[in-house]
Coordinates of C-alpha atoms in Angstrom, one line a residue:
Chain A
M1 CA 4.9 -24.8 -27.2
A2 CA 6.7 -23.2 -30.2
V3 CA 4.4 -25.0 -32.6
T4 CA 1.1 -23.7 -31.3
E5 CA -0.2 -20.4 -32.4
T6 CA -0.2 -17.8 -29.6
V7 CA -1.3 -14.2 -29.0
P8 CA 0.8 -12.0 -31.3
R9 CA 3.2 -9.5 -29.9
S10 CA 1.6 -6.2 -29.2
E11 CA 2.7 -2.6 -29.7
A12 CA 3.6 -1.5 -26.2
L13 CA 2.9 2.0 -24.7
P14 CA 4.9 3.9 -22.2
I15 CA 3.2 5.2 -19.0
T16 CA 4.0 8.6 -17.6
I17 CA 3.0 9.4 -14.0
R18 CA 3.4 13.0 -12.9
R19 CA 2.9 14.3 -9.3
V20 CA 0.1 11.9 -8.7
T21 CA -1.4 12.5 -5.2
K22 CA -4.2 10.8 -3.4
T23 CA -5.2 11.4 0.2
Y24 CA -7.7 9.6 2.4
G25 CA -8.5 12.0 5.1
Q26 CA -5.2 13.2 6.5
V27 CA -3.2 10.3 5.1
F28 CA -1.3 10.4 1.9
A29 CA -1.9 7.2 0.0
L30 CA 0.2 8.7 -2.8
D31 CA 2.4 11.6 -2.3
H32 CA 3.4 13.4 -5.5
V33 CA 4.6 10.3 -7.3
D34 CA 6.6 10.7 -10.5
L35 CA 7.3 7.6 -12.4
D36 CA 8.1 6.7 -16.0
V37 CA 7.3 3.1 -17.2
K38 CA 9.2 2.5 -20.4
S39 CA 7.5 1.0 -23.4
G40 CA 7.5 -2.8 -23.1
E41 CA 9.1 -2.8 -19.7
F42 CA 8.2 -5.1 -16.8
L43 CA 8.1 -2.8 -13.9
T44 CA 7.2 -3.9 -10.3
L45 CA 5.7 -1.7 -7.6
L46 CA 7.1 -3.1 -4.4
G47 CA 6.3 -2.1 -0.9
P48 CA 4.8 -3.2 2.4
S49 CA 1.0 -3.3 2.8
G50 CA -0.5 0.1 3.0
S51 CA 2.5 1.7 1.1
G52 CA 0.3 2.9 -1.7
K53 CA 1.4 0.5 -4.4
T54 CA -2.1 -0.9 -5.0
T55 CA -3.6 2.6 -4.9
L56 CA -1.1 3.6 -7.7
L57 CA -2.1 0.5 -9.7
M58 CA -5.8 1.3 -9.3
A59 CA -5.0 4.9 -10.5
L60 CA -3.5 3.3 -13.6
A61 CA -6.5 1.1 -14.1
G62 CA -9.0 4.0 -13.5
F63 CA -10.6 2.7 -10.3
T64 CA -9.0 5.4 -8.2
R65 CA -9.0 9.0 -9.3
P66 CA -6.0 10.9 -8.0
D67 CA -6.7 14.2 -6.2
H68 CA -4.3 15.8 -8.6
G69 CA -1.5 14.8 -11.0
S70 CA -1.4 13.3 -14.4
V71 CA -1.2 9.8 -15.8
S72 CA -0.6 9.3 -19.6
F73 CA -0.5 6.2 -21.7
G74 CA 1.7 7.2 -24.6
D75 CA 0.5 10.7 -25.5
T76 CA -3.0 10.2 -24.1
E77 CA -3.9 11.7 -20.7
V78 CA -6.1 9.2 -19.0
V79 CA -6.5 10.5 -15.5
R80 CA -10.2 11.3 -16.1
M81 CA -10.9 8.3 -18.5
P82 CA -13.2 5.6 -17.1
P83 CA -11.7 2.1 -16.7
H84 CA -13.5 0.6 -19.6
K85 CA -12.0 3.0 -22.1
R86 CA -8.4 2.6 -21.0
D87 CA -7.8 -0.6 -22.9
V88 CA -5.6 -2.2 -20.3
G89 CA -5.5 -5.9 -19.3
M90 CA -5.8 -6.5 -15.7
V91 CA -5.3 -9.5 -13.4
F92 CA -6.5 -9.4 -9.8
Q93 CA -5.1 -11.1 -6.7
N94 CA -8.1 -13.5 -6.4
Y95 CA -8.4 -13.9 -10.2
A96 CA -12.0 -12.6 -10.2
L97 CA -13.0 -15.1 -12.9
F98 CA -16.7 -15.1 -13.7
P99 CA -18.0 -18.4 -12.1
H100 CA -21.2 -18.4 -14.1
M101 CA -19.4 -18.6 -17.4
T102 CA -17.2 -21.3 -19.0
V103 CA -13.4 -20.8 -19.3
A104 CA -13.9 -19.9 -23.0
A105 CA -16.6 -17.4 -22.2
N106 CA -14.5 -15.8 -19.6
V107 CA -11.6 -15.4 -22.0
A108 CA -13.8 -14.2 -24.8
F109 CA -15.5 -11.7 -22.6
P110 CA -13.3 -8.7 -23.6
L111 CA -13.7 -9.7 -27.3
K112 CA -17.5 -9.8 -27.0
L113 CA -17.4 -6.3 -25.6
R114 CA -15.2 -5.2 -28.6
K115 CA -17.8 -6.7 -30.9
V116 CA -15.5 -9.2 -32.4
A117 CA -17.4 -11.8 -34.5
K118 CA -18.2 -15.0 -32.7
A119 CA -16.1 -17.4 -34.7
E120 CA -13.0 -15.1 -34.5
A121 CA -13.6 -14.5 -30.8
R122 CA -13.6 -18.3 -30.2
E123 CA -10.4 -18.7 -32.2
R124 CA -8.7 -15.9 -30.4
A125 CA -9.8 -17.1 -27.0
E126 CA -8.4 -20.5 -27.8
R127 CA -5.2 -19.0 -28.9
A128 CA -4.9 -17.0 -25.6
L129 CA -5.5 -20.3 -23.7
E130 CA -2.8 -21.9 -25.8
T131 CA -0.5 -19.0 -24.8
V132 CA -1.0 -19.8 -21.2
Q133 CA -0.7 -23.5 -21.9
L134 CA -4.4 -24.2 -21.3
G135 CA -5.3 -25.2 -24.8
G136 CA -8.5 -27.3 -24.9
Y137 CA -9.8 -26.2 -21.5
G138 CA -12.4 -23.8 -23.0
E139 CA -15.5 -25.9 -22.2
R140 CA -14.6 -26.4 -18.5
Q141 CA -16.3 -24.6 -15.7
I142 CA -14.3 -22.3 -13.4
D143 CA -14.9 -24.5 -10.3
Q144 CA -13.3 -27.4 -12.1
L145 CA -9.9 -25.6 -12.2
S146 CA -7.0 -25.6 -9.8
G147 CA -5.6 -22.4 -8.4
G148 CA -2.8 -22.3 -10.9
Q149 CA -5.1 -22.9 -13.8
R150 CA -7.5 -20.2 -12.6
Q151 CA -4.5 -17.9 -12.6
R152 CA -3.7 -18.8 -16.2
V153 CA -7.3 -18.2 -17.3
A154 CA -7.3 -14.8 -15.6
L155 CA -4.1 -14.0 -17.5
A156 CA -5.5 -15.3 -20.8
R157 CA -8.5 -13.1 -20.3
A158 CA -6.3 -10.1 -19.7
I159 CA -4.1 -10.6 -22.8
V160 CA -6.7 -11.9 -25.3
F161 CA -7.6 -8.5 -26.7
E162 CA -3.9 -7.6 -27.1
P163 CA -3.9 -4.7 -24.7
R164 CA -0.8 -2.5 -24.9
I165 CA -0.6 -2.3 -21.1
L166 CA -1.0 -5.1 -18.6
L167 CA -1.6 -4.5 -14.9
M168 CA -1.3 -7.2 -12.3
D169 CA -2.2 -6.9 -8.6
E170 CA -0.3 -9.6 -6.6
P171 CA -1.5 -12.3 -9.0
L172 CA 0.5 -15.1 -7.5
S173 CA 0.0 -14.5 -3.8
A174 CA -2.7 -17.2 -3.5
L175 CA -0.5 -20.0 -4.9
D176 CA 1.7 -22.3 -3.0
K177 CA 5.4 -21.6 -3.0
K178 CA 6.5 -24.1 -5.7
L179 CA 3.8 -23.1 -8.1
R180 CA 4.4 -19.5 -7.4
E181 CA 8.1 -19.7 -8.3
H182 CA 7.2 -21.7 -11.4
M183 CA 4.6 -19.1 -12.5
Q184 CA 7.1 -16.2 -11.9
I185 CA 9.4 -17.6 -14.5
E186 CA 6.5 -18.4 -16.8
L187 CA 5.0 -14.8 -16.5
R188 CA 8.5 -13.5 -17.2
H189 CA 8.7 -15.6 -20.4
L190 CA 5.2 -14.6 -21.4
H191 CA 6.1 -10.9 -21.0
E192 CA 9.2 -11.4 -23.2
Q193 CA 7.0 -13.1 -25.8
L194 CA 4.1 -10.6 -25.8
G195 CA 6.1 -7.4 -25.2
M196 CA 3.3 -5.4 -23.5
T197 CA 4.2 -2.7 -20.9
T198 CA 3.6 -4.5 -17.6
V199 CA 3.1 -3.0 -14.2
Y200 CA 3.1 -5.6 -11.5
V201 CA 2.3 -5.1 -7.8
T202 CA 3.8 -7.3 -5.1
H203 CA 5.0 -7.1 -1.5
D204 CA 7.3 -10.1 -2.1
Q205 CA 10.8 -8.8 -2.7
R206 CA 12.1 -12.0 -4.0
E207 CA 9.3 -12.1 -6.6
A208 CA 10.1 -8.6 -7.6
L209 CA 13.8 -9.4 -8.0
T210 CA 13.0 -12.5 -10.0
M211 CA 10.6 -11.0 -12.5
S212 CA 11.3 -7.3 -13.1
D213 CA 13.2 -5.2 -15.5
R214 CA 13.0 -2.4 -12.9
I215 CA 11.5 -2.2 -9.5
A216 CA 9.9 0.9 -7.9
V217 CA 10.1 0.6 -4.1
I218 CA 7.2 2.5 -2.5
N219 CA 6.6 3.4 1.1
H220 CA 4.1 5.9 2.7
G221 CA 2.9 6.8 -0.7
R222 CA 6.3 7.9 -1.9
L223 CA 8.7 6.5 -4.4
M224 CA 11.8 5.4 -2.4
Q225 CA 13.9 4.1 -5.3
L226 CA 13.5 3.1 -8.9
D227 CA 16.2 0.8 -10.2
E228 CA 17.1 -2.5 -11.8
P229 CA 16.9 -5.5 -9.4
R230 CA 20.7 -5.9 -9.1
R231 CA 21.4 -2.3 -8.5
L232 CA 18.5 -2.0 -6.0
Y233 CA 19.9 -4.8 -4.0
D234 CA 23.6 -3.8 -4.2
R235 CA 23.2 -0.1 -4.0
P236 CA 20.0 0.7 -2.0
A237 CA 19.4 4.5 -1.8
N238 CA 18.4 4.5 1.8
R239 CA 17.9 2.4 4.9
F240 CA 14.3 1.6 4.2
V241 CA 15.1 0.1 0.8
A242 CA 18.1 -1.8 2.2
D243 CA 16.0 -3.2 5.0
F244 CA 12.9 -4.1 2.9
I245 CA 14.9 -5.8 0.2
G246 CA 17.1 -8.5 1.6
E247 CA 18.4 -8.6 5.1
G248 CA 20.9 -6.3 6.7
T249 CA 22.6 -4.9 9.7
F250 CA 23.3 -1.2 9.9
L251 CA 26.4 0.2 11.6
P252 CA 27.1 3.8 12.4
V253 CA 30.0 5.4 10.6
E254 CA 32.0 8.6 11.0
L255 CA 32.3 10.7 7.9
S256 CA 35.2 13.0 7.2
N257 CA 36.8 14.5 4.1
G258 CA 35.1 12.1 1.7
S259 CA 35.9 9.0 3.6
A260 CA 34.1 6.9 6.2
A261 CA 35.3 5.0 9.2
Y262 CA 33.8 2.4 11.4
A263 CA 35.0 2.2 15.0
G264 CA 38.1 4.2 14.1
T265 CA 39.1 2.1 11.1
P266 CA 38.7 3.7 7.7
L267 CA 36.5 1.7 5.3
K268 CA 37.4 0.9 1.7
L269 CA 34.2 1.9 -0.1
A270 CA 32.5 0.9 -3.4
E271 CA 31.4 4.5 -4.1
A272 CA 32.3 7.9 -3.0
V273 CA 30.7 9.1 0.2
N274 CA 27.6 11.4 -0.1
E275 CA 28.2 13.8 2.7
T276 CA 24.9 15.7 2.4
A277 CA 23.1 13.2 4.6
A278 CA 23.9 11.0 7.6
Q279 CA 25.1 7.6 6.5
E280 CA 25.1 4.1 7.8
L281 CA 27.1 1.1 6.7
L282 CA 25.0 -1.8 5.3
L283 CA 26.2 -5.3 6.1
R284 CA 24.3 -8.0 4.2
P285 CA 24.7 -11.4 5.9
E286 CA 25.6 -13.3 2.7
R287 CA 28.2 -10.7 1.6
L288 CA 30.2 -11.2 4.8
S289 CA 32.7 -14.0 4.8
V290 CA 34.5 -15.8 7.6
L291 CA 38.2 -15.2 7.1
A292 CA 40.8 -17.9 7.7
G293 CA 44.1 -16.1 7.4
A294 CA 45.2 -12.6 6.4
A295 CA 42.7 -10.6 4.5
E296 CA 43.2 -9.5 0.9
P297 CA 43.9 -5.8 0.4
E298 CA 40.5 -5.0 -1.0
V299 CA 38.6 -6.4 1.9
N300 CA 37.4 -4.6 5.1
V301 CA 37.9 -6.7 8.2
F302 CA 35.6 -6.7 11.2
A303 CA 36.7 -8.5 14.4
G304 CA 34.3 -10.0 16.8
K305 CA 33.2 -13.1 18.8
V306 CA 30.9 -15.8 17.6
K307 CA 27.6 -15.6 19.7
E308 CA 25.4 -18.1 18.0
L309 CA 25.6 -20.5 15.1
V310 CA 22.5 -22.0 13.4
F311 CA 22.6 -24.7 10.8
Q312 CA 19.7 -24.3 8.3
G313 CA 20.4 -26.9 5.7
E314 CA 21.6 -25.2 2.6
S315 CA 23.0 -22.3 4.6
F316 CA 24.2 -21.5 8.0
L317 CA 23.4 -18.4 10.0
M318 CA 26.0 -17.0 12.4
Y319 CA 25.5 -14.1 14.9
A320 CA 28.7 -12.3 15.8
A321 CA 29.2 -9.5 18.3
L322 CA 31.6 -6.8 17.1
A323 CA 34.0 -5.0 19.5
D324 CA 31.5 -2.2 20.2
G325 CA 28.8 -4.7 21.0
A326 CA 26.9 -4.4 17.6
E327 CA 25.5 -7.7 16.5
V328 CA 25.8 -8.7 12.9
A329 CA 24.4 -11.7 11.0
V330 CA 26.5 -13.8 8.6
R331 CA 25.0 -16.3 6.2
G332 CA 26.9 -18.7 4.0
A333 CA 26.8 -21.9 2.1
T334 CA 27.3 -25.0 4.1
N335 CA 30.1 -26.5 2.0
R336 CA 33.0 -28.2 3.6
D337 CA 35.7 -25.6 3.5
V338 CA 33.4 -22.8 4.8
M339 CA 32.1 -24.9 7.6
E340 CA 35.7 -25.8 8.7
R341 CA 36.6 -22.2 8.9
I342 CA 33.9 -21.2 11.4
P343 CA 35.2 -21.0 14.9
A344 CA 33.3 -22.4 17.9
V345 CA 30.7 -20.3 19.8
G346 CA 32.6 -17.8 22.0
A347 CA 35.8 -17.8 20.0
D348 CA 37.2 -14.8 18.1
V349 CA 36.2 -14.4 14.4
H350 CA 37.3 -12.2 11.6
L351 CA 34.7 -11.2 9.1
G352 CA 35.6 -9.9 5.7
L353 CA 33.6 -7.6 3.4
H354 CA 34.9 -6.8 -0.1
R355 CA 35.2 -3.2 -1.1
D356 CA 32.5 -3.6 -3.8
D357 CA 30.0 -4.8 -1.2
T358 CA 30.8 -2.0 1.3
V359 CA 27.9 0.3 0.8
L360 CA 26.7 3.3 2.8
V361 CA 23.0 4.1 2.9
A362 CA 21.2 7.3 4.0
A363 CA 20.3 6.7 7.6
G364 CA 16.9 6.5 9.3
E365 CA 14.5 6.8 6.3
D366 CA 11.9 4.6 7.7
Chain B
M1 CA -35.3 -46.3 20.7
R2 CA -33.1 -47.0 23.7
N3 CA -30.0 -46.8 21.5
W4 CA -31.2 -43.6 20.0
L5 CA -31.7 -42.0 23.5
N6 CA -28.2 -42.9 24.5
A7 CA -26.5 -41.9 21.2
P8 CA -24.6 -38.6 21.1
A9 CA -26.7 -35.9 19.5
S10 CA -23.8 -33.8 18.3
E11 CA -20.0 -33.6 18.4
T12 CA -20.3 -33.1 22.1
Q13 CA -21.2 -36.0 24.4
I14 CA -24.8 -34.8 25.0
T15 CA -27.1 -37.7 24.2
H16 CA -30.5 -37.4 22.5
G17 CA -32.0 -38.5 25.8
Q18 CA -30.5 -35.5 27.6
R19 CA -31.8 -33.3 24.8
L20 CA -35.3 -34.7 24.9
W21 CA -36.8 -31.7 26.8
L22 CA -35.3 -29.4 24.1
Y23 CA -37.0 -31.4 21.3
V24 CA -40.3 -31.3 23.1
L25 CA -40.0 -27.5 23.7
A26 CA -39.1 -26.9 20.1
G27 CA -42.1 -29.0 19.0
I28 CA -44.5 -27.1 21.2
I29 CA -43.2 -23.8 20.0
M30 CA -43.6 -24.9 16.3
I31 CA -47.1 -26.0 16.9
L32 CA -48.0 -22.7 18.6
L33 CA -46.6 -20.9 15.7
V34 CA -48.4 -22.8 13.0
A35 CA -51.6 -23.7 14.7
P36 CA -53.5 -20.5 14.2
T37 CA -52.7 -20.7 10.5
V38 CA -53.5 -24.4 10.1
I39 CA -56.8 -24.2 12.1
V40 CA -58.5 -22.3 9.3
I41 CA -58.0 -25.1 6.9
P42 CA -60.5 -27.6 8.5
M43 CA -62.8 -24.7 9.3
S44 CA -62.9 -23.7 5.6
F45 CA -64.3 -27.1 4.7
S46 CA -67.2 -26.8 7.1
A47 CA -70.8 -27.1 5.9
S48 CA -72.0 -24.9 8.7
Q49 CA -73.2 -21.2 8.4
Y50 CA -70.8 -20.1 11.0
L51 CA -67.1 -20.5 11.7
E52 CA -66.7 -23.6 13.8
F53 CA -64.0 -25.9 14.9
P54 CA -64.0 -28.8 14.5
P55 CA -66.6 -28.8 11.8
R56 CA -69.5 -31.2 12.3
E57 CA -70.2 -31.6 8.6
W58 CA -67.8 -31.2 5.6
S59 CA -68.4 -29.4 2.3
T60 CA -66.7 -27.2 -0.2
R61 CA -69.6 -24.8 -0.4
W62 CA -67.7 -21.8 0.9
Y63 CA -65.1 -22.2 -1.8
D64 CA -67.8 -22.3 -4.4
H65 CA -69.2 -19.2 -2.8
Y66 CA -65.9 -17.4 -2.9
F67 CA -65.3 -18.2 -6.6
A68 CA -68.8 -17.3 -7.5
S69 CA -68.8 -13.9 -5.8
A70 CA -68.0 -11.0 -8.1
E71 CA -67.1 -8.9 -5.1
W72 CA -64.5 -11.4 -3.8
M73 CA -63.1 -12.0 -7.3
S74 CA -62.7 -8.2 -7.8
A75 CA -60.9 -8.0 -4.4
T76 CA -58.7 -10.9 -5.3
W77 CA -57.8 -9.3 -8.7
T78 CA -57.0 -6.0 -6.9
S79 CA -54.6 -7.8 -4.5
L80 CA -52.9 -9.7 -7.2
T81 CA -52.5 -6.6 -9.4
V82 CA -51.2 -4.5 -6.5
G83 CA -48.9 -7.4 -5.3
T84 CA -47.4 -7.7 -8.8
L85 CA -47.0 -4.0 -9.3
T86 CA -45.4 -3.6 -5.8
M87 CA -43.0 -6.4 -6.8
L88 CA -42.1 -4.6 -10.0
V89 CA -41.6 -1.2 -8.3
A90 CA -39.9 -2.3 -5.1
T91 CA -37.4 -4.9 -6.6
P92 CA -35.5 -2.6 -9.0
L93 CA -35.5 0.3 -6.6
G94 CA -34.4 -1.9 -3.7
V95 CA -31.7 -3.6 -5.8
M96 CA -30.4 -0.2 -7.0
A97 CA -30.4 1.1 -3.4
A98 CA -28.6 -2.0 -2.1
Y99 CA -26.0 -1.8 -4.8
G100 CA -25.4 1.9 -4.4
L101 CA -25.0 1.5 -0.6
H102 CA -22.7 -1.5 -1.1
V103 CA -20.3 0.1 -3.6
S104 CA -20.2 3.7 -2.3
N105 CA -17.8 4.9 0.3
F106 CA -20.1 7.8 1.0
R107 CA -19.8 8.9 4.5
Y108 CA -23.5 8.9 5.2
A109 CA -24.3 5.5 3.6
Q110 CA -25.2 4.0 6.9
F111 CA -27.5 6.9 7.6
I112 CA -29.2 6.3 4.3
F113 CA -29.5 2.6 4.9
I114 CA -31.2 3.2 8.3
T115 CA -33.6 5.7 6.5
L116 CA -34.4 3.1 3.9
I117 CA -35.4 0.4 6.4
T118 CA -37.3 2.8 8.7
P119 CA -40.6 1.6 7.4
M120 CA -39.9 -1.8 8.9
M121 CA -39.5 -0.2 12.4
V122 CA -42.3 2.4 12.4
P123 CA -45.7 1.1 13.5
I124 CA -47.5 0.4 10.2
V125 CA -50.6 2.2 11.4
L126 CA -48.6 5.4 11.5
I127 CA -47.5 4.9 7.9
G128 CA -51.2 4.2 7.1
I129 CA -52.3 7.5 8.7
G130 CA -49.5 9.5 7.1
V131 CA -50.0 8.0 3.7
F132 CA -53.8 8.6 3.9
Y133 CA -53.4 12.3 4.6
V134 CA -50.9 12.7 1.8
Y135 CA -53.1 10.7 -0.6
V136 CA -56.1 12.8 0.2
Q137 CA -54.2 15.8 -1.1
L138 CA -52.9 13.9 -4.1
R139 CA -56.2 12.2 -4.9
L140 CA -54.5 8.8 -4.6
V141 CA -56.9 7.2 -2.1
N142 CA -58.6 4.0 -3.4
T143 CA -56.4 3.8 -6.5
I144 CA -54.2 0.9 -7.6
L145 CA -51.3 3.3 -8.0
G146 CA -51.7 4.6 -4.5
I147 CA -51.8 1.2 -2.9
T148 CA -48.9 0.0 -4.9
L149 CA -46.7 2.9 -3.9
A150 CA -47.7 2.5 -0.2
H151 CA -46.9 -1.2 -0.3
S152 CA -43.6 -0.5 -2.0
I153 CA -42.7 1.6 1.1
L154 CA -43.0 -1.6 3.1
A155 CA -41.4 -3.9 0.5
I156 CA -38.3 -1.8 -0.4
P157 CA -36.6 -2.4 3.0
L158 CA -36.9 -6.2 2.5
V159 CA -35.3 -6.0 -0.9
V160 CA -32.5 -3.8 0.3
I161 CA -31.7 -6.2 3.2
V162 CA -31.9 -9.4 1.1
V163 CA -29.9 -8.1 -1.8
G164 CA -27.5 -6.2 0.4
A165 CA -26.7 -9.4 2.2
A166 CA -26.1 -11.2 -1.1
L167 CA -23.7 -8.4 -2.3
K168 CA -21.7 -8.7 0.9
T169 CA -20.6 -12.2 -0.1
Y170 CA -20.1 -11.3 -3.7
D171 CA -16.6 -10.5 -5.0
M172 CA -16.8 -6.9 -6.3
N173 CA -13.4 -7.5 -8.1
Q174 CA -15.4 -9.4 -10.7
E175 CA -17.2 -6.2 -11.7
R176 CA -13.9 -4.3 -11.6
V177 CA -12.2 -6.8 -13.8
A178 CA -15.1 -6.6 -16.3
R179 CA -14.8 -2.9 -16.4
S180 CA -11.1 -3.0 -17.0
L181 CA -11.8 -5.4 -19.8
G182 CA -14.0 -2.9 -21.5
A183 CA -17.5 -3.1 -19.9
T184 CA -19.4 -0.1 -18.8
R185 CA -20.4 -0.1 -15.2
L186 CA -24.1 -0.8 -16.1
Y187 CA -23.1 -3.7 -18.4
A188 CA -20.7 -5.1 -15.8
F189 CA -23.5 -5.1 -13.3
L190 CA -26.1 -6.7 -15.7
A191 CA -23.7 -9.3 -17.2
I192 CA -21.6 -10.2 -14.3
T193 CA -23.1 -9.2 -10.9
L194 CA -26.8 -9.7 -11.5
P195 CA -26.6 -13.3 -12.8
Q196 CA -24.7 -14.2 -9.7
I197 CA -27.0 -12.6 -7.2
R198 CA -30.2 -13.5 -9.2
F199 CA -31.4 -16.0 -6.6
S200 CA -31.4 -13.3 -3.9
V201 CA -33.1 -10.9 -6.3
I202 CA -35.9 -13.4 -7.0
T203 CA -36.3 -14.2 -3.3
A204 CA -36.5 -10.4 -2.7
A205 CA -39.1 -10.0 -5.4
L206 CA -41.3 -12.8 -4.0
L207 CA -41.0 -11.3 -0.5
A208 CA -42.1 -8.0 -2.0
F209 CA -45.1 -9.6 -3.5
I210 CA -46.1 -11.4 -0.3
T211 CA -45.6 -8.2 1.7
S212 CA -48.2 -6.5 -0.4
F213 CA -50.5 -9.5 -0.8
D214 CA -50.7 -10.0 3.0
E215 CA -50.9 -6.3 4.0
V216 CA -54.0 -5.1 5.7
V217 CA -53.3 -2.1 7.9
I218 CA -52.4 0.4 5.2
A219 CA -55.1 -1.1 2.9
M220 CA -57.7 -0.2 5.6
F221 CA -56.8 3.4 5.1
I222 CA -56.3 3.8 1.4
S223 CA -58.0 0.9 -0.4
G224 CA -61.8 0.8 -0.8
G225 CA -64.6 0.6 -3.2
D226 CA -63.7 -1.1 -6.5
N227 CA -60.1 -1.2 -5.5
S228 CA -60.5 -2.9 -2.1
T229 CA -57.8 -5.5 -1.6
L230 CA -58.6 -9.0 -0.5
T231 CA -57.3 -8.5 3.0
R232 CA -59.4 -5.4 3.4
S233 CA -62.5 -7.1 2.2
M234 CA -61.9 -10.0 4.5
F235 CA -61.6 -7.6 7.4
N236 CA -64.9 -6.1 6.5
A237 CA -66.5 -9.5 6.1
L238 CA -65.3 -10.5 9.5
R239 CA -67.0 -7.5 11.0
D240 CA -70.3 -7.7 9.1
Q241 CA -71.0 -11.4 8.4
I242 CA -69.0 -14.2 10.0
D243 CA -69.3 -17.0 7.5
P244 CA -66.6 -19.6 6.6
T245 CA -65.8 -17.9 3.2
I246 CA -63.1 -16.1 5.2
A247 CA -61.7 -19.4 6.2
S248 CA -61.6 -20.6 2.5
I249 CA -59.9 -17.4 1.4
S250 CA -57.4 -17.7 4.2
T251 CA -56.6 -21.2 3.2
I252 CA -56.0 -20.1 -0.4
M253 CA -53.8 -17.2 0.8
V254 CA -51.8 -19.5 3.1
L255 CA -51.3 -21.8 0.1
V256 CA -50.2 -18.9 -2.1
S257 CA -47.8 -17.4 0.5
T258 CA -46.4 -20.8 1.4
T259 CA -45.8 -21.7 -2.2
L260 CA -44.0 -18.4 -2.8
L261 CA -41.9 -18.8 0.3
V262 CA -40.9 -22.3 -0.5
A263 CA -40.2 -21.2 -4.1
S264 CA -37.9 -18.4 -2.8
Q265 CA -36.1 -21.0 -0.5
I266 CA -35.6 -23.3 -3.4
F267 CA -34.3 -20.5 -5.7
G268 CA -32.2 -19.2 -2.8
K269 CA -30.6 -22.6 -2.2
D270 CA -29.9 -23.5 -5.8
K271 CA -26.2 -22.8 -6.6
G272 CA -26.1 -20.8 -3.4
K273 CA -22.5 -21.6 -2.6

C-alpha cells in the first residue's frame, strides 16, 4: 500500500455554520444551528432518524437551501451557491454509482466535468482506485462489484478531484457488521492520509465514536452537544446525549450547597454541580462494579439486591434493585474473579462507582 | 397429456386439469380481441370488388391500387409526417413534464399531473370539437401544424405516464451525486438520468407516434383536403366506396403498429432491470 501512488493530500477548508434554520411546515428540521468544523477535521453528525442531521448535510452539499442562516467554506459564503459549484466530494448511503458506466468512467466523471485531459484523467482515476485499494478494477461494470467494493468506488469518485471538503451520508449502513467495522477503520486511515475536512452523518453511535475527531449530537434540529468522542461519552451534557450514546440508568439526586446526594447519601462527584438546572445521576452499566469487600475511599457505593443475571458470552448483564426500588443495569467482563464476586439472584449486592465516573446530567432534555 | 392435466400448474396444488376452464376462457377472450383486426388480412387479398369474408378468389390487386393512387399516397405521407412530428413534440414535452413532476415537491404537483392526463379521460370527440373551434380562429384547420399539435394533446399524457413510471424506479441520488461532483442539473439529467431511462423514453416516443398514426376522431374535424390523414381518408372511403383497398391499408397499418409495439417492448425489456 505504501508503494503505490495515491491521491495527494489536499488543502483542507474549515466550515462555518451560523444560525442555519430550515422548517417544513410547522416543524423545525434545523433550529438555529451554529457549528464550526475545523480545517481537516473528521466531524460526525450523530442523531436519531428525523433529527435533522441529513438536512444539515444536504445544506452543506447545496441540495437543501436553509430558510435563513449562513454556511461558509473558508471565507466563501455558499448558502446560495448551487451544488455543482461547491467543489465538495459526496458519498451517499446507497453509493449512487452510475450503472451505465464502468468503474473507471464513474471515478473519472468529476474529472471529465473539470475538463481534465483524458490521459491524465485516466491516470488520476486509477490513482484514486489505488487509494481505496481497488487498483486494476477500472474496466469492471458496476454490477460485478460487491457492496464493499461499490462503497470504495463511490469513495474514489468523491476524492479523485481532490475536494477540500468531503461529505458522507451514512455510507456504511448497507454493509454487514464485519465489513462495516473494517471500513470504519479504513475510512479513518484514509482521512488521516488525505486530510480533507470531513463531515460524516450516521445514526450509529459506535460508528461515530470509532471514527470521529469530534461528534455533534443533533436532536429535533438542534445541536445537543459538540465534543470529542471520549468526553461526549464520559461527560454528556444532558440526558438525551447520555441516553443516545451508550446505555444508562438515571437516578434522581437532591442538590444542596454545591453537592449532590442520592437517597440521603452524599455523592463524590467528578465535577462541581451545576445548580442552574435540575440534575440526574447517570449510571453506565459498565462503569459500575460489583464490590467484594470494603469500598475504596474514592468510590460511591449503592446497595441493592440482585434481580436478574444474564450471561452474554463476553460480558454479563445484571439487573439490581436499589433500596428505593430503582432498577440499575450492571455490565462486566466474564473473567473468573468478576464472576466469582457476583452474588446469587435475590442476594444483597454492593455496587461501586468511582468518583471520576460519577456524573450528573441535566434532566429531562428529551 | 394425462400427466400434464394432473401436474400442478403453480406453487399451489391446483392442477392444469382444474385450470382448463381458465385456459379456454382466456383463449376465447384473446380471439375476440384479435379477430376484428386479423379478419381484414384475408379480406385485403380478395379479388372481389367488394369487402367479403372469406374471399372467393385471391389477389393483391387492392395493394397495387393503394400504392398507385396519388390520393392514398398523399394521405399516407400526411399521416407519417404528422405522426413523426407528434412524436418529436410530445416526447420532449412529456419527458420534461414527467421529470418536473417527479423532482418537485410542489404542493399542487398532483393537480398538474391530473390536468396533464385529462385528454386521456375526456371523450375525444369533445377535444375534436374544441380544437376545431379554436383552429378556425387561428386558421390552423387542415394544416400539418394544427394536426400535429392536436395529436400531441393526446400523446403527451402517454409520455408523462410511461416516463413518470420509469423515474419512480430510478434512484435520484445518482443525479444528486453527479451535481455534487460538478455537473449542472441539465448535464446531470442528460449524462446520468436519460441514458438509464432511455428505453422508457423510446417506448413513449413510439406510443406517441402510434397515437397520432391511428387517430381518426380529431382528424375528422381538422384534417382535410391535401392534408387529410390516412385514417380520415379511409373513413371517407368507407362511406363513399366500399372496396377492399381499405382492407389492404388496414393490414399495412396493423403491420406498422404491431411492429412499433413489439419494438417498444423489446427496447423496454432490454436491460430493464
